[in-house]
PDB file of C-alpha atoms in Angstrom:
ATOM      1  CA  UNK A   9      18.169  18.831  -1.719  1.00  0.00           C
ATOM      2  CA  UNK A  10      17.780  15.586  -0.719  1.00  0.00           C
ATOM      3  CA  UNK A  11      16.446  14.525   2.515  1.00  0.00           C
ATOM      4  CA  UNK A  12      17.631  10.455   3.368  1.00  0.00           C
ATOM      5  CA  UNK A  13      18.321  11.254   6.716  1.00  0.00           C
ATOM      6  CA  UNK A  14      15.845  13.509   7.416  1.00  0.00           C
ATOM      7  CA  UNK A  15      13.931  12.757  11.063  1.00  0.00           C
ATOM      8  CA  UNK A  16      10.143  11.538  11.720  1.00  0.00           C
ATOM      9  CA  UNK A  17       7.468  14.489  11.218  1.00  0.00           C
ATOM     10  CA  UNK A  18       6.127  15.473  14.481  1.00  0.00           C
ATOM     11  CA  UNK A  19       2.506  13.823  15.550  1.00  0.00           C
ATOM     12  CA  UNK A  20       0.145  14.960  13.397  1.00  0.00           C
ATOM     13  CA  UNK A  21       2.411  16.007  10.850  1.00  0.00           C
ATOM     14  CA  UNK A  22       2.842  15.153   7.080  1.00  0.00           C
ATOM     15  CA  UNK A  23       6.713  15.569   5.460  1.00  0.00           C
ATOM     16  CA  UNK A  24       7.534  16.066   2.181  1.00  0.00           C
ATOM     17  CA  UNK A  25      10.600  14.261   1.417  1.00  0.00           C
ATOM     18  CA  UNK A  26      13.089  13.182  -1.592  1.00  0.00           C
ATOM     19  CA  UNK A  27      15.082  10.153  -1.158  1.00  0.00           C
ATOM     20  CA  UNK A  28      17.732   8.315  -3.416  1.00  0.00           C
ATOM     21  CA  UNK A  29      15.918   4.918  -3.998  1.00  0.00           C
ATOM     22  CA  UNK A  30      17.208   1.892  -6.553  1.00  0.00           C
ATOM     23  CA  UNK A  31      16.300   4.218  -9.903  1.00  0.00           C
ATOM     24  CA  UNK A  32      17.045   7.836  -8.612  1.00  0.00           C
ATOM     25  CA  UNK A  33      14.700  10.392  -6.476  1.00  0.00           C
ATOM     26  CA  UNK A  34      11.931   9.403  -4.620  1.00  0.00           C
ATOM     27  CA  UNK A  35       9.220  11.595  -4.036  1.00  0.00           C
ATOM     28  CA  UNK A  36       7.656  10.711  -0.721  1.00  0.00           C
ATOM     29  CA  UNK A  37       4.640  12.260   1.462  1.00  0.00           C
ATOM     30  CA  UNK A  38       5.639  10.807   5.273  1.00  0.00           C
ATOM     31  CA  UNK A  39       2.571  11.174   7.961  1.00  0.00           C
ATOM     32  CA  UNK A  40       2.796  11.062  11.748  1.00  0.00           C
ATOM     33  CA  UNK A  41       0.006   9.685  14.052  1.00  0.00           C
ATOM     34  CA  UNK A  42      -1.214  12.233  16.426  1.00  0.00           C
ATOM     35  CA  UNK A  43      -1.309   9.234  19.128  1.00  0.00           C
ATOM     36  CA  UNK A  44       1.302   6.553  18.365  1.00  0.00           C
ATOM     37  CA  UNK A  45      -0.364   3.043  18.370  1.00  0.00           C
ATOM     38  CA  UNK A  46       0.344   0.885  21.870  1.00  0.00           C
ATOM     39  CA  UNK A  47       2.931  -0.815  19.589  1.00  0.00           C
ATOM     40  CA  UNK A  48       4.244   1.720  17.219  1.00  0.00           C
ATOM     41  CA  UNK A  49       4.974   0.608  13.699  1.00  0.00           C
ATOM     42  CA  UNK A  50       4.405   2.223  10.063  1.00  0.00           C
ATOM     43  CA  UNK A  51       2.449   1.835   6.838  1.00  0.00           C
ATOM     44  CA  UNK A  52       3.719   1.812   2.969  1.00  0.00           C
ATOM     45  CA  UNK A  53       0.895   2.416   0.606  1.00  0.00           C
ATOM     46  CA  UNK A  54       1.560   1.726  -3.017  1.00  0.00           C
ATOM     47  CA  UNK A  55      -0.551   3.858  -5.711  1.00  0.00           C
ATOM     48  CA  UNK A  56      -2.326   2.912  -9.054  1.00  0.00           C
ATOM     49  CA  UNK A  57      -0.787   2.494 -12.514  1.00  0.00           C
ATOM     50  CA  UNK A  58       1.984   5.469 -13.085  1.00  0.00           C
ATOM     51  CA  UNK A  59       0.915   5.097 -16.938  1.00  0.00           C
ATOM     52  CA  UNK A  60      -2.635   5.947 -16.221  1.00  0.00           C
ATOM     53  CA  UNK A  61      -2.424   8.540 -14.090  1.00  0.00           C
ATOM     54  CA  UNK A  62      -1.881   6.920 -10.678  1.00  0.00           C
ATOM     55  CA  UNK A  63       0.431   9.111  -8.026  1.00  0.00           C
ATOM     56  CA  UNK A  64       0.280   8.701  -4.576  1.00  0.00           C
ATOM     57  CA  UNK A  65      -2.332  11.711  -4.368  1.00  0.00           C
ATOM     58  CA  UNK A  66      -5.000   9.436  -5.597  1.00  0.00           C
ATOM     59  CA  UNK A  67      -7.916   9.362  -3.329  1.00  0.00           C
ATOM     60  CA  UNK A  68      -7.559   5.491  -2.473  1.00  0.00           C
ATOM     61  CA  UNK A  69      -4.313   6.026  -1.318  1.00  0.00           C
ATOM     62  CA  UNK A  70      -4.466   9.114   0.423  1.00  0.00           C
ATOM     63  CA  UNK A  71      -7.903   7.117   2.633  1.00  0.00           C
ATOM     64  CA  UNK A  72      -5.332   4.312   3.254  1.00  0.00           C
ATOM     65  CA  UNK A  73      -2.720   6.647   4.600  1.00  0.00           C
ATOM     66  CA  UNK A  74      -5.217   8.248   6.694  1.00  0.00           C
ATOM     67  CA  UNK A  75      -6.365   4.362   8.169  1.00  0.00           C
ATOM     68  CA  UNK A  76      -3.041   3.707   8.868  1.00  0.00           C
ATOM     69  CA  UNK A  77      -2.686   7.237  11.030  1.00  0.00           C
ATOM     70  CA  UNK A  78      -5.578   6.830  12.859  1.00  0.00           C
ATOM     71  CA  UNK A  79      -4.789   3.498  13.662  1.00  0.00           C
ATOM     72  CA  UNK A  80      -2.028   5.736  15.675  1.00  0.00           C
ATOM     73  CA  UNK A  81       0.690   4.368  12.893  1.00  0.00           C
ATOM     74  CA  UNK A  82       3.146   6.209  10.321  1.00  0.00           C
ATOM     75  CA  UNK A  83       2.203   6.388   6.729  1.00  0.00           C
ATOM     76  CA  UNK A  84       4.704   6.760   3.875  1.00  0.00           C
ATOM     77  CA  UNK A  85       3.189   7.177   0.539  1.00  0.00           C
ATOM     78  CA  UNK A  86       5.510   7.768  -2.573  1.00  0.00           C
ATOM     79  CA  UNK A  87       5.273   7.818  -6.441  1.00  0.00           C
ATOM     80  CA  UNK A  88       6.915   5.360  -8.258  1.00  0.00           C
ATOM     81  CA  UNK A  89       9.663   5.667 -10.819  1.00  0.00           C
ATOM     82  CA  UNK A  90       8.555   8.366 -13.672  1.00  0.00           C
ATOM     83  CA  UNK A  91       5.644   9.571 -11.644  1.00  0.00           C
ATOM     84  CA  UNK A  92       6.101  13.017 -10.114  1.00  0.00           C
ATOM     85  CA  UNK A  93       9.517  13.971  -9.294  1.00  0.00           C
ATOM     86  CA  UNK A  94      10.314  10.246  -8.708  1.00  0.00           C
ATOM     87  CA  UNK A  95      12.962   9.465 -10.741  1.00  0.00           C
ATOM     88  CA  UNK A  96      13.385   6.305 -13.523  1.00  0.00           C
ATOM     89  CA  UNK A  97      10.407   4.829 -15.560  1.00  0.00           C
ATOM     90  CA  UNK A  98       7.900   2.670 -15.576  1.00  0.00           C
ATOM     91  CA  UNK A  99       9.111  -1.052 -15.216  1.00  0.00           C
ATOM     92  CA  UNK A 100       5.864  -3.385 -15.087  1.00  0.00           C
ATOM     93  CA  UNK A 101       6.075  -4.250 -11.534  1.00  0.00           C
ATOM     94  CA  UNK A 102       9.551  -5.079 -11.302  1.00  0.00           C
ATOM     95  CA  UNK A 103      11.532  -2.147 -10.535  1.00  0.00           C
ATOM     96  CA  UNK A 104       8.440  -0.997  -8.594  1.00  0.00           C
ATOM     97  CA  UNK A 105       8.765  -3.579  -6.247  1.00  0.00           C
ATOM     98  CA  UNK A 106      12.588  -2.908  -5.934  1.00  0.00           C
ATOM     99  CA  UNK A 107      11.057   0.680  -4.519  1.00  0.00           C
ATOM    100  CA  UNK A 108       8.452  -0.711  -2.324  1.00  0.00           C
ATOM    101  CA  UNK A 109      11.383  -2.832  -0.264  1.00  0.00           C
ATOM    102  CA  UNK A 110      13.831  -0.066  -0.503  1.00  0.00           C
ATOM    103  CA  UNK A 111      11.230   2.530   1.404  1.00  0.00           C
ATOM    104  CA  UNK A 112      10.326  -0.500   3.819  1.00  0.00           C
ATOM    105  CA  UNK A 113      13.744  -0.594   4.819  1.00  0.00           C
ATOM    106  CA  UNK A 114      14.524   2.748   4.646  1.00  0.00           C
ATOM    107  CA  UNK A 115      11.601   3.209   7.061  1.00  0.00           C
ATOM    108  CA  UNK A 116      13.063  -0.009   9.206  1.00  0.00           C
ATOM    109  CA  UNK A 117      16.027   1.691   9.901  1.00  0.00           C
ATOM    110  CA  UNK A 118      14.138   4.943  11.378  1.00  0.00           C
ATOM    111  CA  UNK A 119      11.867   2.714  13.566  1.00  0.00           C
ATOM    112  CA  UNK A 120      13.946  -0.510  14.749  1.00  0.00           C
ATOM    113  CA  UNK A 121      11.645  -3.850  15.177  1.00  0.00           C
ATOM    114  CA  UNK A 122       8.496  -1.724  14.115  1.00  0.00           C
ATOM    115  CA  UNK A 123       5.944  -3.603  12.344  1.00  0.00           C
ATOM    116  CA  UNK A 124       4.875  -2.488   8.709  1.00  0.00           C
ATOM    117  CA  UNK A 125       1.128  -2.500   7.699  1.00  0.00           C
ATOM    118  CA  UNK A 126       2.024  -2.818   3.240  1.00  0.00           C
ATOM    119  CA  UNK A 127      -0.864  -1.416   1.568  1.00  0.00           C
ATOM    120  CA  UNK A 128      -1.983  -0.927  -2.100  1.00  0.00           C
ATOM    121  CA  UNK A 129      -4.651   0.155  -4.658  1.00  0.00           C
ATOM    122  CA  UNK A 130      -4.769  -1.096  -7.783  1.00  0.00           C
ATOM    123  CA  UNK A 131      -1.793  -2.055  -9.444  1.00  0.00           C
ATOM    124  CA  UNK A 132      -0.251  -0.534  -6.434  1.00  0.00           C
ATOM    125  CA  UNK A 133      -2.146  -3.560  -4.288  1.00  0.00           C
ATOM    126  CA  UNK A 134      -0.293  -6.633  -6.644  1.00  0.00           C
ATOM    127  CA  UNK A 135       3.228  -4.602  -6.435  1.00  0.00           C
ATOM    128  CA  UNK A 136       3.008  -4.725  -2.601  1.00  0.00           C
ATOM    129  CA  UNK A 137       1.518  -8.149  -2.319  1.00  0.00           C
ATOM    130  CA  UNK A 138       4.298  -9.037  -4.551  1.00  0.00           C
ATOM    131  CA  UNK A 139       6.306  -7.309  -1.951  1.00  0.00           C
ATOM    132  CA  UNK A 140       4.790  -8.813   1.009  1.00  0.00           C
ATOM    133  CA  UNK A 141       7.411 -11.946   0.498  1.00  0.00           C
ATOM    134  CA  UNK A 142      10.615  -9.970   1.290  1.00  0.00           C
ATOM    135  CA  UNK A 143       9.413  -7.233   3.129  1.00  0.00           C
ATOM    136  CA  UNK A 144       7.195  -9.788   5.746  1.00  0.00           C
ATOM    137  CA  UNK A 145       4.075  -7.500   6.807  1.00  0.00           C
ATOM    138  CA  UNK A 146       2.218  -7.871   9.752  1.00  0.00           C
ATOM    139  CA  UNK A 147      -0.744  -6.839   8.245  1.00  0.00           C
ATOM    140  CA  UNK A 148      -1.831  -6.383   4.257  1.00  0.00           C
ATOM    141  CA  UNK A 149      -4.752  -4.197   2.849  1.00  0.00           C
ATOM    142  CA  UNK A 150      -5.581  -4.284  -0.868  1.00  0.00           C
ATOM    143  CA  UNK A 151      -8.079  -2.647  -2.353  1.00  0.00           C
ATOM    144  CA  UNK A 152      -8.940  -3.440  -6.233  1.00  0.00           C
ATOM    145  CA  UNK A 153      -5.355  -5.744  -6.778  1.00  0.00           C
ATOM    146  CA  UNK A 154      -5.477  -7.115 -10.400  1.00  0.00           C
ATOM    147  CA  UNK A 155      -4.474 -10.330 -11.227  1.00  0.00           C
ATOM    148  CA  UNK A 156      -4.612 -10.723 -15.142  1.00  0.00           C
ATOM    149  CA  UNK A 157      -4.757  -6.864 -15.856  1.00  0.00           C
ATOM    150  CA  UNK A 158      -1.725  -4.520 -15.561  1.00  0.00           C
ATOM    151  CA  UNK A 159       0.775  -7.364 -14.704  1.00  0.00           C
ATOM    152  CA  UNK A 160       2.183 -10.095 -17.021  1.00  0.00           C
ATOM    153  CA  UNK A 161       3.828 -11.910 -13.977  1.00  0.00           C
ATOM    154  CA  UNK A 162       2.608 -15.270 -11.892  1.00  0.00           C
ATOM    155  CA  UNK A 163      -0.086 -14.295  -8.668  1.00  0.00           C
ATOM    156  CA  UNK A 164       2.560 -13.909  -5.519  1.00  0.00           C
ATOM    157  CA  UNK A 165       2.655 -16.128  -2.979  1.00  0.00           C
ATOM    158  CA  UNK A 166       0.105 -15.182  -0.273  1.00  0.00           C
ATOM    159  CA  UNK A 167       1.416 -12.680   2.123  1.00  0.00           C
ATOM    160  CA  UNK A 168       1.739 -14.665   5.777  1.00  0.00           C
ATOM    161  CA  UNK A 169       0.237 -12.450   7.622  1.00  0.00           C
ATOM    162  CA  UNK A 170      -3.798 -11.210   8.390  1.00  0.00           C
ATOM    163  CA  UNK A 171      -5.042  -9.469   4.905  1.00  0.00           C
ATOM    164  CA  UNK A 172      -7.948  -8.007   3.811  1.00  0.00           C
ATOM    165  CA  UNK A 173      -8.976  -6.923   0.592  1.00  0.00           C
ATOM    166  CA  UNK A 174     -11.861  -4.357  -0.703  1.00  0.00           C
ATOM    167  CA  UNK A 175     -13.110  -4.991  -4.282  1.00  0.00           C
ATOM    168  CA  UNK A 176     -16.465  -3.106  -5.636  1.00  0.00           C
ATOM    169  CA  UNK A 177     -18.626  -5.217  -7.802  1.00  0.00           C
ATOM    170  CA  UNK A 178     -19.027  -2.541 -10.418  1.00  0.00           C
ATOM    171  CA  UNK A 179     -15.160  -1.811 -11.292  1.00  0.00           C
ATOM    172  CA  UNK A 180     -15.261  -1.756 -14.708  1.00  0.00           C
ATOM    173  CA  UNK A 181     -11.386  -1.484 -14.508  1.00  0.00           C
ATOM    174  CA  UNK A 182     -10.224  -4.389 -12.488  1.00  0.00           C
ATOM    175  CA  UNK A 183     -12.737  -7.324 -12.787  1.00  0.00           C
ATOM    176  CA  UNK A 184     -14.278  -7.932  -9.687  1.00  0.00           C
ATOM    177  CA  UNK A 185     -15.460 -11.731 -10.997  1.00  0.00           C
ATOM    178  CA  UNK A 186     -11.808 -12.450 -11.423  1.00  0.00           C
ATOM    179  CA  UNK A 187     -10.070 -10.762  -8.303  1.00  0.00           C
ATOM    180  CA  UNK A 188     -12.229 -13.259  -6.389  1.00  0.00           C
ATOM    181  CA  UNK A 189     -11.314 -16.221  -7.811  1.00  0.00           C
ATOM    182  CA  UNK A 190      -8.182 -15.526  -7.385  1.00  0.00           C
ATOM    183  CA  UNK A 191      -8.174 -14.699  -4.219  1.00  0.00           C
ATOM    184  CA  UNK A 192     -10.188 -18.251  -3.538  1.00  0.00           C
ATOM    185  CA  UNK A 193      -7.228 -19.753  -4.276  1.00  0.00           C
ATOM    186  CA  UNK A 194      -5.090 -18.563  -1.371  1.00  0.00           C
ATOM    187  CA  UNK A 195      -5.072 -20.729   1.552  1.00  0.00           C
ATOM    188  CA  UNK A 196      -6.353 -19.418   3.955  1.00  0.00           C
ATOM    189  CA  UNK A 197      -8.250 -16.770   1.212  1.00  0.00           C
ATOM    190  CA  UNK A 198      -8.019 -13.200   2.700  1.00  0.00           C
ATOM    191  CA  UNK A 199     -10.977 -11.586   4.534  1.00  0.00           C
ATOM    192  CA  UNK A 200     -12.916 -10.339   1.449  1.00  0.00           C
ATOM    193  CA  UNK A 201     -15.329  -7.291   2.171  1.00  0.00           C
ATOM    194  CA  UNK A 202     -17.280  -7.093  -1.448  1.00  0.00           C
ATOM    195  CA  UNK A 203     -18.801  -3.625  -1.325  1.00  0.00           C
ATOM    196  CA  UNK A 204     -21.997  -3.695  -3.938  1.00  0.00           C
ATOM    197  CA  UNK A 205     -22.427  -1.024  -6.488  1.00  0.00           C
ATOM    198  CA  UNK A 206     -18.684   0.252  -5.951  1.00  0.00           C
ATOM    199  CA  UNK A 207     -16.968   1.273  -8.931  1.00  0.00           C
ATOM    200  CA  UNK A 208     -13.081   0.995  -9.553  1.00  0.00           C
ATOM    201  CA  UNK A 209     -12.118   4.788  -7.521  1.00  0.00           C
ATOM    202  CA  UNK A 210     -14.724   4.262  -4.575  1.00  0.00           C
ATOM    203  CA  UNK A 211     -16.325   7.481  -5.844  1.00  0.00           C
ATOM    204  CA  UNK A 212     -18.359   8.276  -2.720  1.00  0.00           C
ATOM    205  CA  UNK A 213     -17.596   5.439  -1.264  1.00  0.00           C
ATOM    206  CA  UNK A 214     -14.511   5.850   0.871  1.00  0.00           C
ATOM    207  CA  UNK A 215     -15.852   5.625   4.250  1.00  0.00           C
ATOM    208  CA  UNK A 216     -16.340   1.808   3.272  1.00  0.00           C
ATOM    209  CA  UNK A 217     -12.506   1.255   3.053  1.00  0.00           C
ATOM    210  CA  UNK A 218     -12.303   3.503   5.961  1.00  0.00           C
ATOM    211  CA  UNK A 219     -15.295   1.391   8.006  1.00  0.00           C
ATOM    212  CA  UNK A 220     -13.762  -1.207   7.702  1.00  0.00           C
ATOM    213  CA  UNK A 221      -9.542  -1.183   7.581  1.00  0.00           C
ATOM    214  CA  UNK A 222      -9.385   0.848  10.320  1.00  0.00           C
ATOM    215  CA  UNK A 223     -10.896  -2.077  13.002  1.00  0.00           C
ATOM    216  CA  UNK A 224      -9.033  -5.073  10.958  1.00  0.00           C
ATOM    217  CA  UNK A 225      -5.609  -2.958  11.082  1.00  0.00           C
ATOM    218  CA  UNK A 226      -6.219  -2.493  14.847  1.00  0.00           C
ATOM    219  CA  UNK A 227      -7.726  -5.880  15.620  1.00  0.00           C
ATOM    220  CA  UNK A 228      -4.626  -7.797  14.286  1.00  0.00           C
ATOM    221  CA  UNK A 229      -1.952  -5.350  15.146  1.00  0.00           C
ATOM    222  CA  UNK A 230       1.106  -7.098  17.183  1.00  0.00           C
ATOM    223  CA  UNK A 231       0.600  -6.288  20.320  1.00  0.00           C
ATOM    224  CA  UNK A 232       3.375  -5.325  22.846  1.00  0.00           C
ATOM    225  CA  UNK A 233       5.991  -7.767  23.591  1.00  0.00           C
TER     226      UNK A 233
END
């Protein structure tokens, strides 16, 4: 059973939901605020690699998610093709990217004019930055993106919008040397919160993404027209 049409979760709720994306099934987990935000909008929050064991019930992920619904906005979070019971495989970025705007839009045409927060971790962070050209974000939060690792395409364009970005300096997965000079070369760079001693998963270290994505999602949220 699929569910494309299926209706917003009631605040406070999460949905599990199937929809038919570019490659097949996609497996989705949708979240509700309890209390909308003054100007309602949504969040899609991209996981880690699908071919080492990233789903969208990482940790990372599931703390983004829950910044985006206490900042009183809608969370979708979704495995990518061949991860779960998301249909297709793994296609280096590409295709994954192809899912990212699909969802956005799919999510567009459930809330009209809303504003999308596009969120990542990992090599979920460079698909949606990569994203963040089409699907025009009003706010970006990356935690971890590679550059060099995980991707054989060109850095993307800098999303135009505010964007922070979390790196630890002991992920011994992502290089946290070379995140930053990338990110240097973005004009204007993204707000860069460096958190000391963090390794590559946060372990313990959560409430730091949490500390501080909740007040940067809310401080640069559109505000009511």
């Amino acid at each position: 059973m699929m569910d494309d049409d299926a209706p917003l979760p009631v605040p406070g709720a999460t949905a599990p939901l199937r929809v038919y994306g570019p490659a097949g099934r996609i497996e989705l987990l949708l979240s509700a605020p309890r209390e909308p935000a003054t100007r309602p909008g949504f969040a899609v929050v991209c996981h880690p690699h699908p071919l080492f064991g990233g789903a969208m019930s990482n940790k990372v992920v599931y703390t983004l998610a829950a910044c985006a619904t206490q900042a009183g906005l809608y969370a979708l979070r979704f495995n990518f093709r061949g991860v779960g019971y998301s249909e297709g495989v793994h296609d280096r970025g590409r295709g994954e990217t192809e899912d990212v705007l699909f969802l956005v839009n799919w999510m567009r045409q459930r809330l009209p004019q809303a504003p999308l927060l596009l969120a990542g971790f990992s090599f979920g962070a460079f698909v949606s930055v990569k994203a963040a050209a089409a699907a025009k974000p009003a706010v970006q939060v990356s935690v971890a993106p590679p550059f060099e690792k995980y991707v054989d395409e060109p850095v993307p364009p800098r999303p135009d919008c505010p964007w922070l970005v979390l790196h630890g300096t002991a992920d011994d997965v992502v290089d946290y040397a070379q995140t930053r000079r990338v990110l240097q070369t973005f004009s204007p760079p993204p707000e860069l919160v460096t958190v000391e001693g963090a390794g590559h998963f946060f372990h313990g270290r959560l409430d730091v993404i949490r500390d501080a994505a909740v007040p940067f999602i809310a401080e640069h949220w559109p505000r009511p027209d």
